[in-house]
Amino acid sequence: MRGNKVPGYLGLARRANKLVAGSDAVLWAIKKNLAKIVFIASDAASNTVKKFQKKCYDYNVLVINEYSSEELSKAIGKPLCKVLAITDQGFSDAIRGQLNGGIK
């Protein structure tokens, strides 16, 4: 996963119960304004990508789709993970900092 700390943050968020995985859970989190960042696997189906990108755009949620489902699954310890959402502002800020090259 590109040598940054994002996978570690995803694993910590999962263990802290600050992450939801799966289409239904992520859609629910977006609609309830709980999702801070949504990760969509780069190898997810095009309809899945379109659906979540539109929903995230409508609710002003950051979308990241540079990781494969294998990478996401390995990071959170769940098989076949295509979509997940971070629901905690602290983890969201840490991940955004890593994605911006360590600049917060």
CSV table of C-alpha atoms in Angstrom, one decimal:
chain,number,residue,atom,x,y,z
A,1,MET,CA,0.0,0.0,0.0
A,2,ARG,CA,2.4,2.6,-1.2
A,3,GLY,CA,4.7,2.7,1.8
A,4,ASN,CA,2.6,5.2,3.8
A,5,LYS,CA,0.8,4.9,7.1
A,6,VAL,CA,-2.8,4.7,5.7
A,7,PRO,CA,-3.0,0.9,6.1
A,8,GLY,CA,-2.1,1.2,9.7
A,9,TYR,CA,-4.7,3.8,10.3
A,10,LEU,CA,-7.3,1.7,8.6
A,11,GLY,CA,-6.4,-1.2,10.9
A,12,LEU,CA,-6.5,0.9,14.0
A,13,ALA,CA,-9.8,2.4,13.0
A,14,ARG,CA,-11.3,-1.0,12.5
A,15,ARG,CA,-10.1,-2.2,15.9
A,16,ALA,CA,-11.4,1.1,17.5
A,17,ASN,CA,-14.8,0.5,15.8
A,18,LYS,CA,-14.4,3.8,13.9
A,19,LEU,CA,-14.7,2.1,10.4
A,20,VAL,CA,-17.6,0.5,8.6
A,21,ALA,CA,-17.2,-1.9,5.7
A,22,GLY,CA,-19.6,-3.2,3.1
A,23,SER,CA,-21.9,-1.4,0.7
A,24,ASP,CA,-25.0,-1.2,2.9
A,25,ALA,CA,-23.1,-0.1,6.0
A,26,VAL,CA,-21.1,2.6,4.1
A,27,LEU,CA,-24.3,3.9,2.4
A,28,TRP,CA,-25.9,4.1,5.8
A,29,ALA,CA,-22.9,6.0,7.2
A,30,ILE,CA,-22.9,8.4,4.3
A,31,LYS,CA,-26.6,9.2,4.6
A,32,LYS,CA,-26.3,9.7,8.4
A,33,ASN,CA,-23.4,12.1,7.8
A,34,LEU,CA,-21.1,9.8,9.8
A,35,ALA,CA,-18.7,9.0,7.0
A,36,LYS,CA,-15.6,11.2,6.8
A,37,ILE,CA,-13.7,9.4,4.1
A,38,VAL,CA,-14.9,6.6,1.8
A,39,PHE,CA,-12.4,4.1,0.3
A,40,ILE,CA,-13.6,2.4,-2.9
A,41,ALA,CA,-11.4,-0.4,-4.2
A,42,SER,CA,-9.7,0.4,-7.5
A,43,ASP,CA,-11.0,-3.0,-8.8
A,44,ALA,CA,-14.6,-2.5,-7.7
A,45,ALA,CA,-17.3,-2.8,-10.3
A,46,SER,CA,-18.0,0.4,-12.3
A,47,ASN,CA,-21.6,0.6,-11.1
A,48,THR,CA,-20.3,0.4,-7.5
A,49,VAL,CA,-17.8,3.2,-8.1
A,50,LYS,CA,-20.4,5.4,-9.8
A,51,LYS,CA,-23.0,4.8,-7.1
A,52,PHE,CA,-20.6,5.7,-4.2
A,53,GLN,CA,-18.9,8.6,-6.0
A,54,LYS,CA,-22.3,10.2,-6.6
A,55,LYS,CA,-23.5,9.6,-3.1
A,56,CYS,CA,-20.2,11.0,-1.7
A,57,TYR,CA,-20.4,14.0,-3.9
A,58,ASP,CA,-24.0,14.7,-2.8
A,59,TYR,CA,-23.0,14.5,0.9
A,60,ASN,CA,-19.5,16.1,0.5
A,61,VAL,CA,-17.5,13.1,1.5
A,62,LEU,CA,-13.9,12.5,0.4
A,63,VAL,CA,-13.5,9.5,-1.9
A,64,ILE,CA,-10.2,7.6,-2.2
A,65,ASN,CA,-10.0,4.8,-4.8
A,66,GLU,CA,-6.2,4.2,-5.2
A,67,TYR,CA,-6.1,0.9,-3.3
A,68,SER,CA,-7.2,-2.5,-4.5
A,69,SER,CA,-9.7,-4.7,-2.7
A,70,GLU,CA,-6.8,-7.0,-1.7
A,71,GLU,CA,-4.9,-4.0,-0.1
A,72,LEU,CA,-8.1,-2.8,1.7
A,73,SER,CA,-8.9,-6.3,2.9
A,74,LYS,CA,-5.4,-6.9,4.2
A,75,ALA,CA,-5.4,-3.6,6.0
A,76,ILE,CA,-8.6,-4.2,8.0
A,77,GLY,CA,-8.5,-8.0,8.2
A,78,LYS,CA,-11.7,-8.7,6.4
A,79,PRO,CA,-11.9,-10.6,3.1
A,80,LEU,CA,-13.3,-9.2,-0.1
A,81,CYS,CA,-13.6,-5.6,1.1
A,82,LYS,CA,-14.6,-3.3,-1.8
A,83,VAL,CA,-16.0,-0.3,0.1
A,84,LEU,CA,-15.3,1.1,3.6
A,85,ALA,CA,-15.7,4.4,5.4
A,86,ILE,CA,-13.9,6.1,8.2
A,87,THR,CA,-16.4,7.5,10.8
A,88,ASP,CA,-14.0,9.3,13.1
A,89,GLN,CA,-12.6,12.8,12.5
A,90,GLY,CA,-9.3,12.0,14.2
A,91,PHE,CA,-8.6,9.1,11.9
A,92,SER,CA,-9.8,11.1,9.0
A,93,ASP,CA,-7.4,13.9,9.7
A,94,ALA,CA,-4.5,11.5,10.1
A,95,ILE,CA,-5.3,9.8,6.8
A,96,ARG,CA,-5.7,13.1,5.0
A,97,GLY,CA,-2.3,14.2,6.4
A,98,GLN,CA,-0.7,11.1,5.0
A,99,LEU,CA,-2.4,11.5,1.6
A,100,ASN,CA,-1.1,15.1,1.5
A,101,GLY,CA,2.4,14.1,2.1
A,102,GLY,CA,2.4,14.5,5.8
A,103,ILE,CA,1.0,18.1,5.6
A,104,LYS,CA,-2.1,18.6,7.7
